[in-house]
XYZ file of C-alpha atoms in Angstrom:
706
model
C -38.050 -41.981 -15.553
C -35.637 -39.104 -15.015
C -33.248 -39.595 -12.109
C -32.429 -36.218 -10.551
C -30.772 -37.314 -7.326
C -27.068 -38.104 -7.963
C -26.769 -40.084 -4.729
C -29.704 -42.286 -5.816
C -27.983 -42.725 -9.178
C -24.813 -43.975 -7.517
C -26.643 -46.451 -5.223
C -28.821 -47.754 -8.058
C -25.741 -48.504 -10.162
C -24.166 -50.411 -7.271
C -27.340 -52.524 -6.778
C -27.324 -53.378 -10.475
C -23.805 -54.816 -10.290
C -24.536 -56.776 -7.111
C -27.755 -58.372 -8.409
C -26.797 -59.005 -12.047
C -23.057 -59.175 -12.520
C -21.994 -61.085 -9.410
C -24.231 -64.193 -10.028
C -23.101 -64.190 -13.612
C -19.448 -64.164 -12.612
C -19.872 -67.014 -10.124
C -21.406 -69.243 -12.820
C -18.833 -68.403 -15.478
C -16.059 -70.921 -15.920
C -13.427 -68.603 -17.358
C -11.413 -67.161 -14.494
C -9.608 -64.613 -16.638
C -12.810 -63.123 -17.962
C -14.192 -62.874 -14.445
C -11.218 -60.938 -13.219
C -11.506 -58.623 -16.193
C -15.170 -57.905 -15.472
C -14.469 -57.285 -11.783
C -11.854 -54.754 -12.767
C -14.306 -53.177 -15.242
C -17.006 -52.973 -12.585
C -14.693 -51.109 -10.192
C -13.621 -48.676 -12.868
C -17.240 -47.908 -13.861
C -18.285 -47.485 -10.228
C -15.503 -44.962 -9.624
C -16.547 -43.031 -12.705
C -20.225 -43.020 -11.738
C -19.377 -41.879 -8.210
C -17.248 -39.044 -9.567
C -20.106 -38.031 -11.897
C -22.534 -38.090 -8.973
C -20.235 -35.857 -6.951
C -20.125 -33.323 -9.757
C -23.934 -33.188 -9.841
C -24.313 -32.577 -6.114
C -25.164 -28.946 -5.310
C -22.412 -26.908 -3.665
C -23.081 -24.571 -0.736
C -23.327 -20.889 -1.635
C -20.328 -20.065 0.557
C -18.011 -22.382 -1.407
C -15.432 -20.196 -3.193
C -12.866 -22.541 -4.632
C -11.681 -24.118 -1.399
C -13.084 -26.466 1.240
C -14.321 -24.607 4.315
C -13.922 -26.682 7.455
C -14.656 -24.751 10.643
C -15.068 -21.335 9.072
C -13.786 -18.839 6.542
C -10.122 -18.287 5.917
C -9.160 -14.924 7.403
C -6.127 -12.750 6.758
C -5.461 -9.992 9.272
C -3.407 -7.075 7.962
C -1.633 -4.576 10.163
C 1.287 -2.151 10.137
C 3.353 -2.595 13.306
C 6.045 -0.383 14.681
C 9.439 -1.970 15.459
C 9.234 -4.815 17.964
C 11.239 -3.140 20.704
C 10.415 -2.173 24.287
C 6.890 -1.991 25.671
C 5.449 -1.199 22.230
C 6.881 -4.433 20.854
C 5.520 -6.397 23.823
C 2.000 -5.028 23.317
C 2.112 -5.790 19.613
C 3.380 -9.325 20.228
C 0.569 -9.970 22.726
C -2.031 -8.677 20.261
C -0.807 -10.762 17.323
C -0.604 -13.899 19.456
C -4.212 -13.274 20.510
C -5.225 -13.290 16.821
C -3.382 -16.488 15.978
C -4.865 -18.316 18.964
C -8.437 -17.784 17.757
C -8.372 -20.165 14.809
C -5.934 -22.091 12.585
C -7.713 -20.447 9.630
C -6.228 -17.055 10.575
C -3.040 -15.773 8.983
C -1.354 -12.411 9.568
C 0.395 -10.063 7.152
C 2.603 -7.311 8.587
C 3.222 -4.199 6.481
C 6.756 -3.128 7.311
C 10.323 -2.748 6.132
C 11.818 -2.921 9.632
C 14.304 -5.741 10.430
C 12.740 -6.362 13.859
C 9.378 -7.059 12.206
C 10.932 -9.672 9.919
C 12.583 -11.306 12.936
C 9.272 -11.427 14.799
C 7.426 -12.925 11.808
C 9.984 -15.752 11.532
C 8.946 -16.959 14.990
C 5.415 -17.640 13.733
C 6.104 -18.600 10.120
C 4.270 -19.512 7.934
C 1.149 -18.072 9.579
C 2.766 -14.648 9.961
C 4.502 -12.988 7.019
C 5.858 -9.545 6.194
C 4.765 -7.532 3.178
C 7.293 -4.762 2.470
C 5.892 -4.023 -0.980
C 3.325 -1.371 -0.177
C 3.829 2.373 -0.316
C 5.594 4.018 2.632
C 6.639 7.579 3.348
C 10.344 8.321 3.584
C 10.004 8.078 7.376
C 8.378 4.638 7.193
C 4.695 5.479 7.665
C 2.604 3.169 5.447
C -0.104 4.528 3.170
C -3.608 3.396 4.061
C -4.802 3.236 0.444
C -1.925 0.920 -0.458
C -2.623 -1.263 2.595
C -6.288 -1.601 1.618
C -5.393 -2.367 -2.001
C -3.022 -5.123 -0.872
C -5.668 -6.482 1.511
C -8.236 -6.568 -1.290
C -5.792 -8.614 -3.381
C -5.795 -11.352 -0.750
C -7.040 -14.830 -1.689
C -8.606 -15.448 1.728
C -12.363 -15.314 2.307
C -12.198 -12.378 4.710
C -9.718 -9.503 4.990
C -9.271 -7.552 8.219
C -7.345 -4.311 8.761
C -6.569 -3.652 12.409
C -4.157 -1.716 14.611
C -1.111 -3.781 15.608
C -1.662 -3.589 19.371
C -5.385 -4.442 19.390
C -6.228 -7.599 21.325
C -8.985 -9.829 19.920
C -11.108 -12.214 21.999
C -12.984 -15.367 20.912
C -16.225 -13.649 19.874
C -14.307 -12.196 16.907
C -14.098 -15.565 15.147
C -17.751 -16.352 15.856
C -18.790 -13.026 14.367
C -16.667 -13.637 11.274
C -18.306 -17.049 10.805
C -21.786 -15.523 10.939
C -20.871 -12.611 8.692
C -19.304 -14.939 6.135
C -22.621 -16.804 5.778
C -24.324 -13.665 4.500
C -25.000 -14.092 0.813
C -24.206 -10.464 0.046
C -20.942 -8.539 0.006
C -20.443 -6.746 3.301
C -18.140 -4.512 5.320
C -18.125 -4.278 9.100
C -16.279 -2.147 11.605
C -15.686 -2.265 15.332
C -14.075 0.332 17.575
C -11.492 -0.746 20.114
C -11.870 -0.153 23.833
C -9.071 1.758 25.502
C -8.074 0.091 28.785
C -5.507 1.295 31.284
C -4.515 -2.247 32.283
C -5.124 -5.803 31.105
C -4.403 -8.292 33.928
C -4.182 -11.364 31.686
C -1.574 -13.009 29.492
C -1.500 -15.830 26.966
C -0.084 -19.291 27.525
C 2.797 -20.615 25.441
C 0.457 -21.868 22.704
C -1.423 -18.571 22.565
C -4.780 -20.325 22.945
C -5.756 -19.658 26.579
C -5.741 -16.528 28.712
C -4.044 -16.869 32.073
C -4.048 -14.818 35.262
C -0.924 -13.688 37.050
C -0.907 -16.893 39.109
C -0.927 -18.988 35.932
C -4.512 -20.241 36.316
C -6.752 -20.232 33.262
C -9.178 -17.324 32.958
C -12.824 -18.291 32.698
C -14.859 -16.758 29.893
C -17.151 -15.075 32.406
C -14.244 -13.240 34.005
C -13.156 -11.869 30.638
C -16.706 -10.741 29.944
C -16.903 -9.009 33.330
C -13.651 -7.228 32.584
C -14.911 -6.056 29.199
C -18.232 -4.879 30.651
C -16.442 -2.183 32.637
C -16.886 1.385 31.510
C -13.741 1.670 29.439
C -13.189 4.518 27.003
C -14.847 3.701 23.683
C -14.614 6.331 20.994
C -15.539 5.742 17.389
C -14.261 9.173 16.371
C -10.618 9.151 17.401
C -9.950 5.652 18.668
C -8.511 2.602 16.985
C -10.704 0.483 14.793
C -11.077 -2.898 13.144
C -12.459 -2.966 9.591
C -13.294 -6.247 7.844
C -14.922 -7.269 4.584
C -15.557 -10.402 2.569
C -13.525 -10.673 -0.613
C -16.482 -10.518 -2.964
C -17.009 -8.956 -6.351
C -18.311 -5.548 -5.284
C -15.928 -2.653 -4.501
C -15.851 -1.214 -1.008
C -16.959 2.214 -2.196
C -17.233 4.504 -5.183
C -14.257 6.484 -6.365
C -10.615 6.288 -5.335
C -9.226 6.044 -1.813
C -6.904 9.043 -1.267
C -3.297 8.520 -0.132
C -4.033 8.773 3.599
C -1.198 8.036 5.999
C -2.056 5.102 8.220
C -2.685 5.944 11.851
C -2.721 9.707 11.267
C -6.464 10.268 11.544
C -9.668 10.235 9.455
C -8.826 7.366 7.084
C -11.073 4.829 8.865
C -13.893 7.337 9.160
C -13.531 8.311 5.495
C -13.666 4.707 4.281
C -16.747 3.799 6.318
C -18.521 6.998 5.318
C -17.892 6.376 1.612
C -18.896 2.706 1.899
C -22.225 3.729 3.436
C -22.916 6.411 0.843
C -21.900 4.193 -2.064
C -24.378 1.492 -1.002
C -22.453 -1.262 -2.798
C -22.070 -3.398 0.295
C -24.054 -4.101 3.417
C -22.223 -1.986 6.018
C -22.811 -2.630 9.697
C -21.411 -1.822 13.120
C -20.029 -4.864 14.974
C -19.050 -3.078 18.188
C -21.452 -5.217 20.178
C -20.365 -8.543 18.720
C -16.565 -8.185 18.579
C -14.512 -7.698 21.729
C -11.307 -5.841 20.926
C -9.228 -3.628 23.166
C -5.857 -1.971 23.484
C -3.760 -0.725 26.359
C -3.630 3.024 26.787
C -0.854 4.372 24.561
C 0.639 7.640 25.728
C 1.785 8.322 22.170
C -1.847 8.811 21.198
C -2.239 11.714 23.624
C -0.681 14.119 21.156
C -1.165 17.796 21.801
C -1.664 19.458 18.439
C -0.209 22.695 19.762
C 3.009 20.943 20.670
C 6.201 22.372 19.242
C 7.519 18.866 18.607
C 6.713 19.019 14.910
C 9.581 16.752 13.932
C 8.772 13.884 16.239
C 11.152 11.480 14.552
C 11.523 9.400 17.707
C 8.033 9.752 19.204
C 6.026 9.440 16.001
C 4.211 12.740 16.695
C 4.449 14.392 13.318
C 2.036 17.262 12.907
C 2.312 17.578 9.128
C 1.046 14.016 8.668
C -2.159 14.818 10.558
C -2.586 17.990 8.521
C -2.077 16.044 5.300
C -4.810 13.528 6.158
C -7.144 16.376 7.055
C -6.508 18.101 3.734
C -7.122 14.885 1.785
C -10.389 14.214 3.628
C -11.550 17.703 2.710
C -10.598 17.434 -0.951
C -11.838 13.914 -1.745
C -15.066 12.068 -1.041
C -18.077 13.257 0.938
C -16.906 13.264 4.549
C -16.395 17.035 4.597
C -19.826 17.688 3.084
C -21.933 14.708 4.121
C -20.912 12.911 7.284
C -22.947 9.823 8.126
C -24.796 9.586 11.427
C -23.449 6.343 12.857
C -26.414 5.925 15.210
C -28.657 5.203 12.213
C -26.756 2.266 10.736
C -27.321 -1.415 11.462
C -25.560 -2.958 14.414
C -24.797 -6.618 14.840
C -25.110 -7.902 18.398
C -25.454 -11.144 20.295
C -28.420 -11.488 22.577
C -29.574 -14.653 24.311
C -27.280 -16.782 22.199
C -28.591 -15.377 18.902
C -27.015 -12.914 16.459
C -29.360 -10.076 15.579
C -29.200 -6.831 13.617
C -30.740 -3.698 15.023
C -31.593 -0.317 13.642
C -32.043 1.334 17.011
C -33.130 4.666 15.548
C -36.212 2.925 14.114
C -36.555 0.399 16.979
C -36.463 -2.487 14.513
C -34.678 -5.799 15.102
C -33.856 -8.273 12.340
C -32.710 -11.882 12.689
C -29.994 -12.909 10.259
C -31.033 -15.089 7.309
C -28.309 -16.663 5.251
C -29.904 -18.402 2.273
C -30.684 -16.623 -0.937
C -30.051 -12.899 -0.888
C -29.482 -10.970 2.320
C -32.995 -10.997 3.751
C -33.746 -9.029 6.889
C -37.207 -10.008 8.153
C -38.817 -7.503 10.460
C -39.549 -8.930 13.897
C -42.597 -7.560 15.717
C -41.748 -7.038 19.368
C -44.144 -8.657 21.866
C -44.048 -9.478 25.573
C -42.622 -12.989 25.200
C -39.531 -13.937 27.170
C -37.235 -13.955 24.168
C -38.501 -10.641 22.891
C -38.208 -9.138 26.358
C -34.569 -10.186 26.433
C -34.096 -8.645 23.002
C -35.592 -5.366 24.189
C -33.187 -5.337 27.130
C -30.276 -5.763 24.729
C -31.635 -2.993 22.520
C -31.969 -0.630 25.490
C -28.358 -1.324 26.462
C -27.156 -0.489 22.959
C -29.272 2.655 22.731
C -27.864 3.868 26.050
C -24.363 4.057 24.547
C -25.225 5.788 21.283
C -23.732 9.034 22.495
C -20.270 7.488 22.230
C -20.780 7.085 18.504
C -22.406 10.442 17.791
C -19.261 12.330 16.939
C -18.255 14.946 14.452
C -15.106 15.392 12.422
C -15.359 19.184 12.382
C -12.447 19.512 14.790
C -10.180 18.000 12.141
C -10.788 20.677 9.541
C -8.113 23.323 9.810
C -8.168 25.203 6.543
C -5.856 27.942 7.754
C -2.950 25.586 8.475
C -0.744 25.146 5.396
C 0.913 21.808 4.938
C 4.638 22.030 5.489
C 7.518 19.660 6.113
C 9.487 21.182 9.009
C 12.771 19.647 7.932
C 15.626 21.775 6.679
C 17.898 20.672 3.852
C 20.606 19.900 6.410
C 18.305 17.553 8.338
C 17.028 15.873 5.183
C 20.579 15.260 4.013
C 21.541 13.699 7.329
C 18.459 11.465 7.222
C 18.673 10.396 3.588
C 22.333 10.188 2.583
C 23.837 6.724 2.304
C 26.943 5.529 4.161
C 29.132 7.242 1.554
C 27.342 10.571 2.153
C 25.743 10.451 -1.293
C 22.252 11.575 -2.302
C 20.263 11.271 -5.527
C 18.661 14.596 -6.406
C 15.594 15.335 -8.530
C 14.612 18.934 -9.277
C 11.036 19.105 -10.528
C 7.944 21.253 -10.978
C 4.277 20.302 -10.716
C 3.912 19.679 -14.436
C 6.124 16.610 -14.050
C 4.525 15.220 -10.876
C 3.530 11.907 -12.493
C 6.991 11.343 -13.904
C 8.417 12.186 -10.508
C 6.284 9.484 -8.894
C 7.148 6.864 -11.505
C 10.817 7.703 -10.916
C 10.368 7.450 -7.133
C 8.491 4.147 -7.422
C 11.281 2.714 -9.530
C 13.939 3.753 -7.023
C 11.863 2.221 -4.243
C 11.644 -1.058 -6.165
C 15.420 -0.998 -6.518
C 15.652 -0.325 -2.758
C 17.413 2.977 -3.360
C 16.282 5.240 -0.547
C 18.870 8.043 -0.540
C 16.969 10.399 -2.860
C 15.762 13.974 -2.308
C 13.275 16.124 -4.205
C 13.785 19.838 -4.787
C 10.392 21.473 -5.422
C 10.264 24.297 -7.941
C 6.773 25.487 -7.003
C 4.261 25.318 -4.164
C 2.021 22.779 -5.896
C 4.722 20.153 -6.312
C 5.885 20.837 -2.760
C 2.409 20.122 -1.341
C 1.970 17.128 -3.628
C 5.322 15.670 -2.569
C 4.491 15.984 1.119
C 1.165 14.207 0.622
C 3.024 11.475 -1.270
C 5.463 11.066 1.618
C 8.557 12.274 -0.225
C 11.648 13.912 1.329
C 11.152 17.320 -0.254
C 12.540 20.807 0.214
C 11.563 23.981 -1.555
C 13.786 26.089 -3.774
C 12.908 29.553 -2.550
C 14.480 31.857 -5.153
C 12.765 30.784 -8.367
C 11.420 33.825 -10.213
C 9.291 32.192 -12.886
C 5.884 30.607 -13.160
C 6.148 26.995 -14.305
C 3.599 26.178 -16.992
C 1.951 22.760 -16.770
C 2.511 21.799 -20.395
C 4.822 24.448 -21.852
C 7.955 24.306 -19.708
C 9.894 22.061 -22.061
C 13.192 22.189 -23.914
C 13.847 25.501 -25.652
C 11.344 27.633 -23.705
C 12.281 30.515 -21.417
C 10.700 28.614 -18.530
C 12.928 25.605 -19.242
C 16.046 27.782 -19.337
C 15.339 29.256 -15.909
C 14.311 25.955 -14.346
C 17.415 24.065 -15.460
C 19.678 26.639 -13.860
C 18.178 25.768 -10.497
C 19.624 22.256 -10.779
C 23.288 23.260 -10.805
C 22.745 25.818 -8.010
C 21.086 23.183 -5.820
C 23.777 20.606 -6.545
C 26.452 23.153 -5.650
C 24.662 23.953 -2.388
C 24.593 20.265 -1.406
C 28.229 19.711 -2.393
C 29.260 22.570 -0.108
C 27.397 20.856 2.742
C 29.719 17.867 2.341
C 27.537 15.423 0.355
C 28.108 13.815 -3.029
C 25.288 14.234 -5.556
C 23.888 12.141 -8.374
C 21.722 14.567 -10.319
C 18.925 12.751 -12.199
C 16.039 14.082 -14.255
C 12.734 12.337 -13.516
C 12.264 11.321 -17.168
C 15.066 8.800 -16.689
C 14.170 5.159 -16.109
C 16.578 3.210 -13.889
C 17.145 -0.486 -14.653
C 19.647 -0.966 -11.839
C 21.593 1.029 -9.301
C 24.406 2.994 -11.011
C 25.882 4.490 -7.832
C 28.615 1.865 -7.226
C 29.906 2.359 -10.767
C 29.655 6.170 -10.771
C 31.361 6.608 -7.421
C 34.226 4.355 -8.490
C 35.664 7.092 -10.757
C 36.874 8.842 -7.605
C 37.158 12.518 -6.585
C 37.890 15.389 -8.951
C 35.946 13.556 -11.697
C 32.529 14.690 -12.868
C 30.790 11.713 -14.532
C 28.065 12.696 -17.007
C 25.773 11.208 -19.637
C 26.585 11.860 -23.277
C 23.870 13.382 -25.445
C 25.561 12.365 -28.681
C 23.259 10.409 -31.005
C 25.688 9.393 -33.799
C 26.737 5.771 -33.579
C 30.382 6.383 -34.441
C 32.911 9.021 -33.491
C 33.629 10.881 -30.228
C 30.882 11.045 -27.617
C 32.198 14.306 -26.102
C 31.679 16.582 -29.071
C 30.619 20.216 -28.439
C 27.605 20.599 -26.153
C 26.958 16.862 -25.874
C 27.219 16.832 -22.074
C 23.788 16.061 -20.640
C 23.264 17.982 -17.417
C 20.200 15.855 -16.600
C 22.322 12.974 -15.340
C 25.722 13.429 -13.730
C 27.613 12.465 -10.589
C 29.669 15.004 -8.598
C 31.982 14.396 -5.635
C 32.030 16.826 -2.741
C 35.648 17.910 -3.084
C 37.426 21.222 -3.561
C 38.113 20.622 -7.253
C 34.536 19.721 -8.190
C 33.033 22.563 -6.133
C 35.321 25.129 -7.765
C 34.490 23.845 -11.255
C 30.748 23.815 -10.608
C 30.923 27.390 -9.298
C 32.282 28.356 -12.705
C 29.365 26.559 -14.407
C 26.776 28.336 -12.238
C 28.370 31.717 -12.891
C 28.510 31.083 -16.646
C 24.835 29.978 -16.715
C 23.712 33.079 -14.803
C 25.022 35.272 -17.614
C 23.642 33.103 -20.426
C 20.327 33.350 -22.257
C 20.394 29.590 -22.813
C 19.732 26.693 -20.463
C 22.454 25.475 -18.097
C 23.407 22.522 -20.308
C 25.588 24.524 -22.777
C 27.259 26.179 -19.783
C 28.381 22.784 -18.478
C 30.124 21.908 -21.731
C 31.502 25.326 -22.592
C 32.944 25.794 -19.106
C 34.344 22.322 -18.507
C 35.232 21.095 -22.011
C 35.787 24.538 -23.510
C 33.891 26.241 -26.309
C 34.249 24.051 -29.363
C 35.718 21.305 -27.200
C 39.295 22.570 -26.884
C 39.596 20.951 -23.410
C 38.936 17.456 -24.806
C 41.753 15.022 -24.039
C 40.292 12.022 -25.911
C 36.945 10.858 -27.365
C 35.211 10.490 -23.980
C 36.965 12.896 -21.566
C 37.698 16.569 -20.983
C 40.023 18.326 -18.548
C 39.126 21.760 -17.172
C 42.595 23.414 -16.926
C 42.022 25.940 -14.111
C 40.475 23.550 -11.559
C 41.997 20.344 -12.969
C 38.559 18.657 -12.977
C 38.179 15.669 -15.298
C 34.851 15.177 -17.087
C 34.116 11.543 -17.924
C 31.377 10.872 -20.498
C 29.512 7.627 -19.835
C 29.301 4.643 -22.185
C 26.082 5.107 -24.161
C 25.342 1.377 -24.283
C 25.089 1.502 -20.499
C 23.641 5.030 -20.206
C 21.778 5.691 -23.495
C 20.129 9.011 -24.261
C 16.741 9.286 -25.933
C 18.112 9.298 -29.500
C 20.813 6.629 -29.261
C 20.178 3.626 -31.549
C 16.442 4.478 -31.604
C 15.952 2.374 -28.486
C 12.624 4.065 -27.735
C 11.323 2.825 -31.090
C 11.997 -0.822 -30.241
C 8.927 -3.054 -29.926
C 10.198 -4.050 -26.469
C 12.262 -1.208 -25.057
C 12.943 -2.928 -21.752
C 14.240 -6.120 -23.363
C 16.428 -4.178 -25.806
C 17.981 -2.181 -22.971
C 18.483 -5.152 -20.691
C 20.307 -7.016 -23.450
C 22.757 -4.100 -23.626
C 23.192 -4.096 -19.851
C 21.714 -0.606 -19.472
C 21.769 1.093 -16.112
C 19.347 3.800 -17.254
C 17.624 5.189 -20.328
C 16.802 8.876 -20.751
C 13.432 9.899 -22.182
C 14.868 13.019 -23.847
C 15.288 14.116 -27.456
C 11.531 14.601 -27.502
C 9.724 17.847 -26.707
C 6.868 18.236 -24.241
C 5.519 16.466 -21.181
C 2.631 14.782 -22.983
C 4.844 13.359 -25.727
C 7.210 11.980 -23.108
C 4.286 10.276 -21.366
C 2.925 8.899 -24.632
C 6.306 7.334 -25.285
C 7.171 6.063 -21.820
C 3.870 4.761 -20.398
C 3.057 2.239 -23.169
C 6.676 1.042 -23.236
C 6.303 -0.696 -19.872
C 8.951 1.556 -18.324
C 6.385 3.086 -16.015
C 5.940 2.335 -12.308
C 3.092 4.547 -11.093
C -0.690 4.321 -11.303
C -1.829 7.897 -11.789
C -5.473 7.026 -11.137
C -4.880 5.622 -7.636
C -1.645 7.402 -6.667
C 0.093 4.130 -5.909
C 3.244 2.465 -7.120
C 2.678 -0.704 -9.111
C 3.436 -3.787 -7.039
C 3.780 -7.470 -7.833
C 0.440 -8.147 -6.106
C -1.529 -5.751 -8.328
C -4.154 -7.604 -10.332
C -4.033 -5.115 -13.193
C -1.784 -2.291 -14.295
C -4.070 0.322 -15.806
C -2.867 3.907 -16.028
C -4.383 7.022 -17.503
C -2.878 10.287 -18.666
């Protein structure tokens, strides 16, 4: 007879030992043998019980961890600094989340010190994640937030605004949604209230009135039933999904700026069209609200384009609008939200409704997601259901909205920040900036360079755009960019490399821009974007002092002087803002303007003299008229692309780190594509071109394409 029930197997084995072995042991004279058999019986019983446990069927919701009261939930949000009334509202909201269930944890996307201080008060349930992509003004990118949320190990991920208050029906809805045996995504709009006359107790578990008495559930429900503003189009929103195998949508999420419009709408629209997941509206099953925020009442015609203190930055809204037009289907095929399924609670039961078709479905959890059509009759329960349906249908107008008002094709994207303002915002305490001058053909290298500086926590960089395309791209990527207005050449995507006429004209822009910044009183580290940084070189470079221009050597021979004729690399040098350096660089710019070559020979010929007659030893020159010293950098610490064939090493990073390299230059190779083919496989690459995100430690894979 085949025994299929593991519990029966375990009990049968126990009965066998009790009826057979025990009488035998009592009649046996040898005490030692009896003890041995008792020990053997216990060992076998443990083994059989373990085997029986392995045979027992596991629930379909089991995903590698024991679920006690419900799914583990991680709530992700991007708060502003915890100061003033904004900080108080955010603190109240986050405490409302934590009080719902011990299975809830919170991750805050921020790099602000006040956010870290707040998180410490609720550690370990609240943590800060600074390793997502931010703009130079601190606005997080929505696509990076979602990617980090998808990498979570919890059962459910939630993305929500930081000042949105959640009430107990949220956790009940999550428990029901988690039982669905199909990957899903839900959303719920937040109600905008002008006042919220309740506060949380010290434990964050109970709502209290002003007099300190506990608020009854009915009173909260009455408060929420008031006719508060509820707008799916422009309001705040909660989006949640189970961490299953299916993607949220087809394609790639564009680099939307969080909180600057359209990103929630875009994601839901694409999820519905992709049809990977079951997407439903949970507005009627999740109570979430936020206090009226005057910062949201932004007049688009306002002249406060900068908005550095208020957060009203017009170009960020324009950027999100442009991205929503260029990517996905929202611009061409906007979903009608009144036709999608809505989850609601009626008479103590959770139901799904397609109100456009007047069909109600009870949830079924076993097997696949099965929605059984319920025929409506005159019974009491069905009458109650119809009343609930009528209530939902009466509010459909709030969700019938269009995004047409967002499309403003005639408005060009522009960063209304002058070079002076950018310098004041970005320079470090020593009034030093790192400058990259780049055209659109090198946009991917620019981003890998930026990502690397971000990982090194070097924030004092600026980007000078050589064409309109790289200017627009840089704004959408949140970079501190300004446009060089006097360039009189068209930059080819693939053919603006060393030796071409385009290259000669482009390089001359670098020295002119550096000179302009020096005259404004800031020191400059000029760096090409094909340079990989292992560590921050600024402390070392600035230590040489004023009246010293510190530059990389382009010499490839292993022995001999490193300052031989025309071996000064103008792609990496440090210049102090002092009278001597400015006067010397003016000579370089003037020499380059009259040359048919690139600016690099002009640097050497002007500062070290033609043929090197201004050399004072094997690594220095002295320009006699201005008395500027040129210091060539140690190549073991600052290698060029030909030195010791480092780029041909099987592990370039390890070889450079063993030398103590600060940087390595990807030069001595011609053409953008060849540079990419050398740098990307080497591991010295920090940017995913397919998703427009910097690689982070939480990325599951690092796949790039070029």
